[in-house]
Amino acid sequence: MKENTKKYIPYIWLDDETGHPLMMNERCTIIFSETLSTLRLSLYKIIGEGSEMLLRLIGRDMGKKYAQLVLKQYPELNEVSKHTQIYELCSIILRNTGFGKIKILELDVTKPEMRAIIKDAPSGLGIKSLPPIYNLEAGMLCGILEEIFDREMVVSGYRFNESEDNYELTITKVE
Amino acid sequence: MRVLDVRGEICPVPLVRCVNEIKNMKPGEVLKVISDHPPAKKSIPMEMEAQGHEYTIEEDGAEFTITIVVKGK
């Protein structure tokens, strides 16, 4: 990687008093991406398919928390349009925290509903024995949208595009 | 014309600083935003369009400049 293509993340600090890393002033834990795929594999071996639902629930809590902190740190993001807010929060939270990259394909803020693709998700790193379903990251997007719309959101459809190596999903409100 | 140099900054800083700068500008004034963070090339134009400002984008390698003309009241 070229030196000038790296940028520091301005809201991660190390607290000298407690010795804890802080992300947006909340204690955080920095782990390697591969650890997440190992965790996914181990959970699947222990509890089977239910592990994927568990990951989605964990992801949802993570997404909500990240969205709350980003909006607290940058309150201006409450003043921009809903489209910009959704793009910015989903993009920041996945990209800046190492959970992949998102491309929004369709967004209807009145329903609300979002169709998007996720790439480079850590859940899929080095795992060939499990289906390429990124429930942790999908859950995070649900949590972000839940925080924005203040209503329960769910993944209503998904598919893995093998040729493009990305995961497409639709998130919509719970009826 | 005002210039906002946000090279080296990552999202949401370029968008937030751009939105804050425009709040203090008058209709017809021009703001040049210089950035090298790829997602800002999408988020800033997206918001400028939502707010009704005119803009153009010029690319120069990894850097790009978004020139915004603040809309009339």
PDB file of C-alpha atoms in Angstrom:
ATOM      1  CA  MET A   1       0.000   0.000   0.000  1.00  0.00           C
ATOM      2  CA  LYS A   2       1.326   3.449  -0.898  1.00  0.00           C
ATOM      3  CA  GLU A   3       1.990   5.664   2.105  1.00  0.00           C
ATOM      4  CA  ASN A   4      -0.171   8.518   0.820  1.00  0.00           C
ATOM      5  CA  THR A   5      -3.222   6.290   0.469  1.00  0.00           C
ATOM      6  CA  LYS A   6      -3.428   5.732   4.219  1.00  0.00           C
ATOM      7  CA  LYS A   7      -5.461   8.015   6.459  1.00  0.00           C
ATOM      8  CA  TYR A   8      -5.777   8.029  10.214  1.00  0.00           C
ATOM      9  CA  ILE A   9      -9.163   7.545  11.849  1.00  0.00           C
ATOM     10  CA  PRO A  10      -9.615  10.696  13.927  1.00  0.00           C
ATOM     11  CA  TYR A  11     -11.939   9.357  16.605  1.00  0.00           C
ATOM     12  CA  ILE A  12      -9.922   6.422  17.913  1.00  0.00           C
ATOM     13  CA  TRP A  13      -7.758   7.169  20.936  1.00  0.00           C
ATOM     14  CA  LEU A  14      -5.904   5.380  23.696  1.00  0.00           C
ATOM     15  CA  ASP A  15      -6.824   6.570  27.192  1.00  0.00           C
ATOM     16  CA  ASP A  16      -3.618   6.892  29.255  1.00  0.00           C
ATOM     17  CA  GLU A  17      -5.517   6.702  32.550  1.00  0.00           C
ATOM     18  CA  THR A  18      -7.471   3.506  31.921  1.00  0.00           C
ATOM     19  CA  GLY A  19      -5.293   2.024  29.182  1.00  0.00           C
ATOM     20  CA  HIS A  20      -8.398   1.409  27.046  1.00  0.00           C
ATOM     21  CA  PRO A  21      -8.718   2.213  23.349  1.00  0.00           C
ATOM     22  CA  LEU A  22     -11.661   4.559  22.850  1.00  0.00           C
ATOM     23  CA  MET A  23     -13.796   4.928  19.766  1.00  0.00           C
ATOM     24  CA  MET A  24     -15.823   8.131  19.846  1.00  0.00           C
ATOM     25  CA  ASN A  25     -15.130   8.215  23.603  1.00  0.00           C
ATOM     26  CA  GLU A  26     -16.540   4.733  24.236  1.00  0.00           C
ATOM     27  CA  ARG A  27     -14.312   1.853  25.248  1.00  0.00           C
ATOM     28  CA  CYS A  28     -13.635  -0.363  22.230  1.00  0.00           C
ATOM     29  CA  THR A  29     -11.722  -3.530  21.379  1.00  0.00           C
ATOM     30  CA  ILE A  30      -9.609  -3.721  18.251  1.00  0.00           C
ATOM     31  CA  ILE A  31      -9.347  -7.200  16.784  1.00  0.00           C
ATOM     32  CA  PHE A  32      -8.038  -8.678  13.555  1.00  0.00           C
ATOM     33  CA  SER A  33     -10.567  -9.262  10.777  1.00  0.00           C
ATOM     34  CA  GLU A  34      -9.679 -12.942  10.537  1.00  0.00           C
ATOM     35  CA  THR A  35     -10.739 -13.408  14.149  1.00  0.00           C
ATOM     36  CA  LEU A  36     -14.303 -12.656  13.103  1.00  0.00           C
ATOM     37  CA  SER A  37     -14.377 -15.364  10.463  1.00  0.00           C
ATOM     38  CA  THR A  38     -12.823 -17.784  12.972  1.00  0.00           C
ATOM     39  CA  LEU A  39     -15.526 -16.845  15.463  1.00  0.00           C
ATOM     40  CA  ARG A  40     -18.212 -17.453  12.856  1.00  0.00           C
ATOM     41  CA  LEU A  41     -16.802 -20.852  11.983  1.00  0.00           C
ATOM     42  CA  SER A  42     -16.455 -21.880  15.631  1.00  0.00           C
ATOM     43  CA  LEU A  43     -19.989 -20.779  16.478  1.00  0.00           C
ATOM     44  CA  TYR A  44     -21.331 -22.787  13.549  1.00  0.00           C
ATOM     45  CA  LYS A  45     -19.464 -25.893  14.705  1.00  0.00           C
ATOM     46  CA  ILE A  46     -20.861 -25.566  18.221  1.00  0.00           C
ATOM     47  CA  ILE A  47     -24.476 -24.502  17.710  1.00  0.00           C
ATOM     48  CA  GLY A  48     -25.158 -25.031  14.003  1.00  0.00           C
ATOM     49  CA  GLU A  49     -27.308 -22.835  11.772  1.00  0.00           C
ATOM     50  CA  GLY A  50     -28.670 -20.858  14.712  1.00  0.00           C
ATOM     51  CA  SER A  51     -25.247 -19.246  14.935  1.00  0.00           C
ATOM     52  CA  GLU A  52     -26.020 -17.176  11.842  1.00  0.00           C
ATOM     53  CA  MET A  53     -29.142 -15.718  13.458  1.00  0.00           C
ATOM     54  CA  LEU A  54     -27.086 -14.987  16.552  1.00  0.00           C
ATOM     55  CA  LEU A  55     -24.531 -13.109  14.443  1.00  0.00           C
ATOM     56  CA  ARG A  56     -27.295 -11.070  12.838  1.00  0.00           C
ATOM     57  CA  LEU A  57     -28.624 -10.079  16.271  1.00  0.00           C
ATOM     58  CA  ILE A  58     -25.140  -9.156  17.489  1.00  0.00           C
ATOM     59  CA  GLY A  59     -24.595  -7.157  14.289  1.00  0.00           C
ATOM     60  CA  ARG A  60     -27.863  -5.287  14.810  1.00  0.00           C
ATOM     61  CA  ASP A  61     -26.805  -4.167  18.280  1.00  0.00           C
ATOM     62  CA  MET A  62     -23.397  -3.152  16.938  1.00  0.00           C
ATOM     63  CA  GLY A  63     -24.949  -1.160  14.082  1.00  0.00           C
ATOM     64  CA  LYS A  64     -27.321   0.686  16.402  1.00  0.00           C
ATOM     65  CA  LYS A  65     -24.526   1.555  18.806  1.00  0.00           C
ATOM     66  CA  TYR A  66     -22.212   2.760  16.032  1.00  0.00           C
ATOM     67  CA  ALA A  67     -25.002   4.882  14.537  1.00  0.00           C
ATOM     68  CA  GLN A  68     -25.791   6.434  17.925  1.00  0.00           C
ATOM     69  CA  LEU A  69     -22.138   7.305  18.508  1.00  0.00           C
ATOM     70  CA  VAL A  70     -21.530   8.724  15.018  1.00  0.00           C
ATOM     71  CA  LEU A  71     -24.651  10.897  15.296  1.00  0.00           C
ATOM     72  CA  LYS A  72     -23.574  12.045  18.762  1.00  0.00           C
ATOM     73  CA  GLN A  73     -20.053  12.849  17.555  1.00  0.00           C
ATOM     74  CA  TYR A  74     -21.247  14.533  14.358  1.00  0.00           C
ATOM     75  CA  PRO A  75     -24.719  16.003  15.098  1.00  0.00           C
ATOM     76  CA  GLU A  76     -24.615  17.781  11.725  1.00  0.00           C
ATOM     77  CA  LEU A  77     -25.504  14.406  10.183  1.00  0.00           C
ATOM     78  CA  ASN A  78     -28.996  14.880  11.651  1.00  0.00           C
ATOM     79  CA  GLU A  79     -29.421  17.978   9.477  1.00  0.00           C
ATOM     80  CA  VAL A  80     -28.598  16.436   6.090  1.00  0.00           C
ATOM     81  CA  SER A  81     -31.127  14.702   3.817  1.00  0.00           C
ATOM     82  CA  LYS A  82     -32.246  11.186   4.713  1.00  0.00           C
ATOM     83  CA  HIS A  83     -30.502   9.800   1.613  1.00  0.00           C
ATOM     84  CA  THR A  84     -27.195  11.414   2.557  1.00  0.00           C
ATOM     85  CA  GLN A  85     -27.563  10.390   6.194  1.00  0.00           C
ATOM     86  CA  ILE A  86     -28.159   6.750   5.272  1.00  0.00           C
ATOM     87  CA  TYR A  87     -25.349   6.656   2.711  1.00  0.00           C
ATOM     88  CA  GLU A  88     -22.929   8.352   5.067  1.00  0.00           C
ATOM     89  CA  LEU A  89     -23.731   6.291   8.165  1.00  0.00           C
ATOM     90  CA  CYS A  90     -23.766   2.935   6.361  1.00  0.00           C
ATOM     91  CA  SER A  91     -20.606   3.780   4.452  1.00  0.00           C
ATOM     92  CA  ILE A  92     -18.710   5.186   7.461  1.00  0.00           C
ATOM     93  CA  ILE A  93     -19.681   2.446   9.845  1.00  0.00           C
ATOM     94  CA  LEU A  94     -18.815  -0.451   7.577  1.00  0.00           C
ATOM     95  CA  ARG A  95     -15.748   1.046   5.944  1.00  0.00           C
ATOM     96  CA  ASN A  96     -14.116   2.865   8.862  1.00  0.00           C
ATOM     97  CA  THR A  97     -14.565  -0.044  11.264  1.00  0.00           C
ATOM     98  CA  GLY A  98     -13.387  -2.749   8.852  1.00  0.00           C
ATOM     99  CA  PHE A  99     -16.714  -4.459   8.205  1.00  0.00           C
ATOM    100  CA  GLY A 100     -16.603  -4.106   4.437  1.00  0.00           C
ATOM    101  CA  LYS A 101     -17.828  -1.674   1.826  1.00  0.00           C
ATOM    102  CA  ILE A 102     -21.405  -0.934   0.881  1.00  0.00           C
ATOM    103  CA  LYS A 103     -22.951   0.195  -2.381  1.00  0.00           C
ATOM    104  CA  ILE A 104     -26.573   1.283  -2.154  1.00  0.00           C
ATOM    105  CA  LEU A 105     -28.486   0.111  -5.220  1.00  0.00           C
ATOM    106  CA  GLU A 106     -31.956   1.356  -4.312  1.00  0.00           C
ATOM    107  CA  LEU A 107     -33.250   3.390  -1.427  1.00  0.00           C
ATOM    108  CA  ASP A 108     -36.848   4.296  -0.651  1.00  0.00           C
ATOM    109  CA  VAL A 109     -37.004   6.352   2.529  1.00  0.00           C
ATOM    110  CA  THR A 110     -40.811   6.411   2.552  1.00  0.00           C
ATOM    111  CA  LYS A 111     -41.264   2.639   2.921  1.00  0.00           C
ATOM    112  CA  PRO A 112     -38.439   2.497   4.224  1.00  0.00           C
ATOM    113  CA  GLU A 113     -36.468  -0.062   2.187  1.00  0.00           C
ATOM    114  CA  MET A 114     -32.878  -0.372   1.009  1.00  0.00           C
ATOM    115  CA  ARG A 115     -31.261  -2.709  -1.510  1.00  0.00           C
ATOM    116  CA  ALA A 116     -27.488  -2.781  -1.298  1.00  0.00           C
ATOM    117  CA  ILE A 117     -24.390  -4.860  -1.857  1.00  0.00           C
ATOM    118  CA  ILE A 118     -21.648  -5.539   0.671  1.00  0.00           C
ATOM    119  CA  LYS A 119     -18.090  -6.334  -0.388  1.00  0.00           C
ATOM    120  CA  ASP A 120     -14.933  -7.229   1.530  1.00  0.00           C
ATOM    121  CA  ALA A 121     -16.856  -8.318   4.619  1.00  0.00           C
ATOM    122  CA  PRO A 122     -14.701  -9.980   7.303  1.00  0.00           C
ATOM    123  CA  SER A 123     -17.360 -12.685   7.885  1.00  0.00           C
ATOM    124  CA  GLY A 124     -16.373 -14.272   4.606  1.00  0.00           C
ATOM    125  CA  LEU A 125     -12.602 -14.135   5.048  1.00  0.00           C
ATOM    126  CA  GLY A 126     -11.032 -17.505   4.331  1.00  0.00           C
ATOM    127  CA  ILE A 127     -14.212 -19.511   4.928  1.00  0.00           C
ATOM    128  CA  LYS A 128     -15.076 -21.955   2.180  1.00  0.00           C
ATOM    129  CA  SER A 129     -17.071 -24.431   4.260  1.00  0.00           C
ATOM    130  CA  LEU A 130     -19.956 -22.066   5.116  1.00  0.00           C
ATOM    131  CA  PRO A 131     -22.400 -20.359   2.760  1.00  0.00           C
ATOM    132  CA  PRO A 132     -21.286 -16.839   1.791  1.00  0.00           C
ATOM    133  CA  ILE A 133     -23.898 -15.122   3.951  1.00  0.00           C
ATOM    134  CA  TYR A 134     -22.740 -12.064   5.840  1.00  0.00           C
ATOM    135  CA  ASN A 135     -25.178 -11.994   8.722  1.00  0.00           C
ATOM    136  CA  LEU A 136     -23.015  -9.934  11.065  1.00  0.00           C
ATOM    137  CA  GLU A 137     -22.682  -7.142   8.519  1.00  0.00           C
ATOM    138  CA  ALA A 138     -26.323  -7.465   7.380  1.00  0.00           C
ATOM    139  CA  GLY A 139     -27.359  -7.139  11.025  1.00  0.00           C
ATOM    140  CA  MET A 140     -25.232  -4.014  11.359  1.00  0.00           C
ATOM    141  CA  LEU A 141     -27.040  -2.396   8.440  1.00  0.00           C
ATOM    142  CA  CYS A 142     -30.404  -3.315  10.012  1.00  0.00           C
ATOM    143  CA  GLY A 143     -29.275  -1.699  13.269  1.00  0.00           C
ATOM    144  CA  ILE A 144     -28.141   1.480  11.515  1.00  0.00           C
ATOM    145  CA  LEU A 145     -31.459   1.797   9.677  1.00  0.00           C
ATOM    146  CA  GLU A 146     -33.378   1.042  12.874  1.00  0.00           C
ATOM    147  CA  GLU A 147     -31.581   3.906  14.589  1.00  0.00           C
ATOM    148  CA  ILE A 148     -32.308   6.271  11.684  1.00  0.00           C
ATOM    149  CA  PHE A 149     -35.963   5.336  11.204  1.00  0.00           C
ATOM    150  CA  ASP A 150     -36.715   4.410  14.816  1.00  0.00           C
ATOM    151  CA  ARG A 151     -38.466   1.220  13.753  1.00  0.00           C
ATOM    152  CA  GLU A 152     -37.613  -2.455  13.495  1.00  0.00           C
ATOM    153  CA  MET A 153     -35.926  -3.451  10.225  1.00  0.00           C
ATOM    154  CA  VAL A 154     -35.265  -6.896   8.826  1.00  0.00           C
ATOM    155  CA  VAL A 155     -33.352  -8.542   5.978  1.00  0.00           C
ATOM    156  CA  SER A 156     -36.140  -9.529   3.583  1.00  0.00           C
ATOM    157  CA  GLY A 157     -33.995 -10.983   0.811  1.00  0.00           C
ATOM    158  CA  TYR A 158     -30.388 -11.798  -0.013  1.00  0.00           C
ATOM    159  CA  ARG A 159     -28.174 -13.527  -2.544  1.00  0.00           C
ATOM    160  CA  PHE A 160     -24.477 -13.976  -3.136  1.00  0.00           C
ATOM    161  CA  ASN A 161     -23.217 -12.808  -6.524  1.00  0.00           C
ATOM    162  CA  GLU A 162     -20.413 -15.281  -7.051  1.00  0.00           C
ATOM    163  CA  SER A 163     -19.057 -13.724 -10.240  1.00  0.00           C
ATOM    164  CA  GLU A 164     -18.692 -10.317  -8.587  1.00  0.00           C
ATOM    165  CA  ASP A 165     -17.862 -11.685  -5.136  1.00  0.00           C
ATOM    166  CA  ASN A 166     -20.411  -9.525  -3.336  1.00  0.00           C
ATOM    167  CA  TYR A 167     -23.430 -10.041  -1.125  1.00  0.00           C
ATOM    168  CA  GLU A 168     -26.687  -8.378  -2.143  1.00  0.00           C
ATOM    169  CA  LEU A 169     -29.438  -7.821   0.376  1.00  0.00           C
ATOM    170  CA  THR A 170     -32.722  -6.011   0.848  1.00  0.00           C
ATOM    171  CA  ILE A 171     -33.612  -4.502   4.203  1.00  0.00           C
ATOM    172  CA  THR A 172     -37.141  -3.408   4.905  1.00  0.00           C
ATOM    173  CA  LYS A 173     -39.338  -2.492   7.860  1.00  0.00           C
ATOM    174  CA  VAL A 174     -41.038  -5.175   9.920  1.00  0.00           C
ATOM    175  CA  GLU A 175     -44.774  -5.092   9.118  1.00  0.00           C
TER     176      GLU A 175
ATOM    177  CA  MET B   1     -14.521  32.288  -3.353  1.00  0.00           C
ATOM    178  CA  ARG B   2     -13.857  30.092  -0.334  1.00  0.00           C
ATOM    179  CA  VAL B   3     -11.610  27.021  -0.316  1.00  0.00           C
ATOM    180  CA  LEU B   4     -12.068  24.081   2.027  1.00  0.00           C
ATOM    181  CA  ASP B   5      -9.091  21.759   2.000  1.00  0.00           C
ATOM    182  CA  VAL B   6     -10.058  18.452   3.606  1.00  0.00           C
ATOM    183  CA  ARG B   7      -7.278  16.345   2.123  1.00  0.00           C
ATOM    184  CA  GLY B   8      -6.262  13.640   4.580  1.00  0.00           C
ATOM    185  CA  GLU B   9      -9.665  13.661   6.297  1.00  0.00           C
ATOM    186  CA  ILE B  10     -12.042  10.716   6.171  1.00  0.00           C
ATOM    187  CA  CYS B  11     -15.842  10.627   6.214  1.00  0.00           C
ATOM    188  CA  PRO B  12     -17.874  12.128   7.697  1.00  0.00           C
ATOM    189  CA  VAL B  13     -15.473  15.053   8.225  1.00  0.00           C
ATOM    190  CA  PRO B  14     -15.404  16.312   4.575  1.00  0.00           C
ATOM    191  CA  LEU B  15     -19.214  16.331   4.357  1.00  0.00           C
ATOM    192  CA  VAL B  16     -19.728  17.844   7.822  1.00  0.00           C
ATOM    193  CA  ARG B  17     -17.212  20.647   7.223  1.00  0.00           C
ATOM    194  CA  CYS B  18     -18.692  21.362   3.797  1.00  0.00           C
ATOM    195  CA  VAL B  19     -22.247  21.572   5.186  1.00  0.00           C
ATOM    196  CA  ASN B  20     -21.084  23.833   8.048  1.00  0.00           C
ATOM    197  CA  GLU B  21     -19.198  26.126   5.657  1.00  0.00           C
ATOM    198  CA  ILE B  22     -22.185  26.541   3.355  1.00  0.00           C
ATOM    199  CA  LYS B  23     -24.395  27.551   6.284  1.00  0.00           C
ATOM    200  CA  ASN B  24     -22.285  30.707   6.601  1.00  0.00           C
ATOM    201  CA  MET B  25     -22.263  31.586   2.899  1.00  0.00           C
ATOM    202  CA  LYS B  26     -24.504  33.841   0.868  1.00  0.00           C
ATOM    203  CA  PRO B  27     -26.421  32.925  -2.312  1.00  0.00           C
ATOM    204  CA  GLY B  28     -24.162  32.972  -5.360  1.00  0.00           C
ATOM    205  CA  GLU B  29     -20.950  32.509  -3.353  1.00  0.00           C
ATOM    206  CA  VAL B  30     -18.603  29.741  -4.488  1.00  0.00           C
ATOM    207  CA  LEU B  31     -17.001  27.038  -2.338  1.00  0.00           C
ATOM    208  CA  LYS B  32     -14.200  24.789  -3.574  1.00  0.00           C
ATOM    209  CA  VAL B  33     -13.832  21.573  -1.591  1.00  0.00           C
ATOM    210  CA  ILE B  34     -10.560  19.710  -2.126  1.00  0.00           C
ATOM    211  CA  SER B  35     -10.532  16.093  -0.946  1.00  0.00           C
ATOM    212  CA  ASP B  36      -8.751  12.798  -1.508  1.00  0.00           C
ATOM    213  CA  HIS B  37     -11.227  10.529   0.278  1.00  0.00           C
ATOM    214  CA  PRO B  38     -13.207   8.582  -2.375  1.00  0.00           C
ATOM    215  CA  PRO B  39     -16.538   8.262  -0.479  1.00  0.00           C
ATOM    216  CA  ALA B  40     -16.717  12.070  -0.163  1.00  0.00           C
ATOM    217  CA  LYS B  41     -16.940  12.258  -3.961  1.00  0.00           C
ATOM    218  CA  LYS B  42     -20.379  10.729  -3.594  1.00  0.00           C
ATOM    219  CA  SER B  43     -21.666  12.039  -0.256  1.00  0.00           C
ATOM    220  CA  ILE B  44     -20.940  15.743  -0.842  1.00  0.00           C
ATOM    221  CA  PRO B  45     -22.603  15.913  -4.292  1.00  0.00           C
ATOM    222  CA  MET B  46     -25.524  13.859  -2.921  1.00  0.00           C
ATOM    223  CA  GLU B  47     -26.131  16.430  -0.194  1.00  0.00           C
ATOM    224  CA  MET B  48     -25.516  19.445  -2.446  1.00  0.00           C
ATOM    225  CA  GLU B  49     -28.148  18.101  -4.811  1.00  0.00           C
ATOM    226  CA  ALA B  50     -30.569  17.599  -1.910  1.00  0.00           C
ATOM    227  CA  GLN B  51     -29.972  21.198  -0.778  1.00  0.00           C
ATOM    228  CA  GLY B  52     -30.369  22.535  -4.333  1.00  0.00           C
ATOM    229  CA  HIS B  53     -26.837  23.888  -4.831  1.00  0.00           C
ATOM    230  CA  GLU B  54     -25.089  23.614  -8.195  1.00  0.00           C
ATOM    231  CA  TYR B  55     -21.774  21.790  -8.319  1.00  0.00           C
ATOM    232  CA  THR B  56     -19.092  20.414 -10.621  1.00  0.00           C
ATOM    233  CA  ILE B  57     -16.382  17.840  -9.940  1.00  0.00           C
ATOM    234  CA  GLU B  58     -12.826  17.938 -11.292  1.00  0.00           C
ATOM    235  CA  GLU B  59     -10.535  14.982 -10.741  1.00  0.00           C
ATOM    236  CA  ASP B  60      -6.763  15.125 -10.534  1.00  0.00           C
ATOM    237  CA  GLY B  61      -5.352  11.686  -9.792  1.00  0.00           C
ATOM    238  CA  ALA B  62      -6.406  10.625  -6.301  1.00  0.00           C
ATOM    239  CA  GLU B  63      -7.558  14.152  -5.481  1.00  0.00           C
ATOM    240  CA  PHE B  64     -10.715  15.864  -6.605  1.00  0.00           C
ATOM    241  CA  THR B  65     -12.248  19.312  -6.301  1.00  0.00           C
ATOM    242  CA  ILE B  66     -15.960  19.918  -5.938  1.00  0.00           C
ATOM    243  CA  THR B  67     -16.936  23.464  -6.880  1.00  0.00           C
ATOM    244  CA  ILE B  68     -20.245  24.482  -5.331  1.00  0.00           C
ATOM    245  CA  VAL B  69     -22.323  27.548  -6.130  1.00  0.00           C
ATOM    246  CA  VAL B  70     -24.619  28.323  -3.210  1.00  0.00           C
ATOM    247  CA  LYS B  71     -28.215  28.536  -4.329  1.00  0.00           C
ATOM    248  CA  GLY B  72     -30.324  31.671  -4.079  1.00  0.00           C
ATOM    249  CA  LYS B  73     -32.826  31.975  -1.213  1.00  0.00           C
TER     250      LYS B  73
END
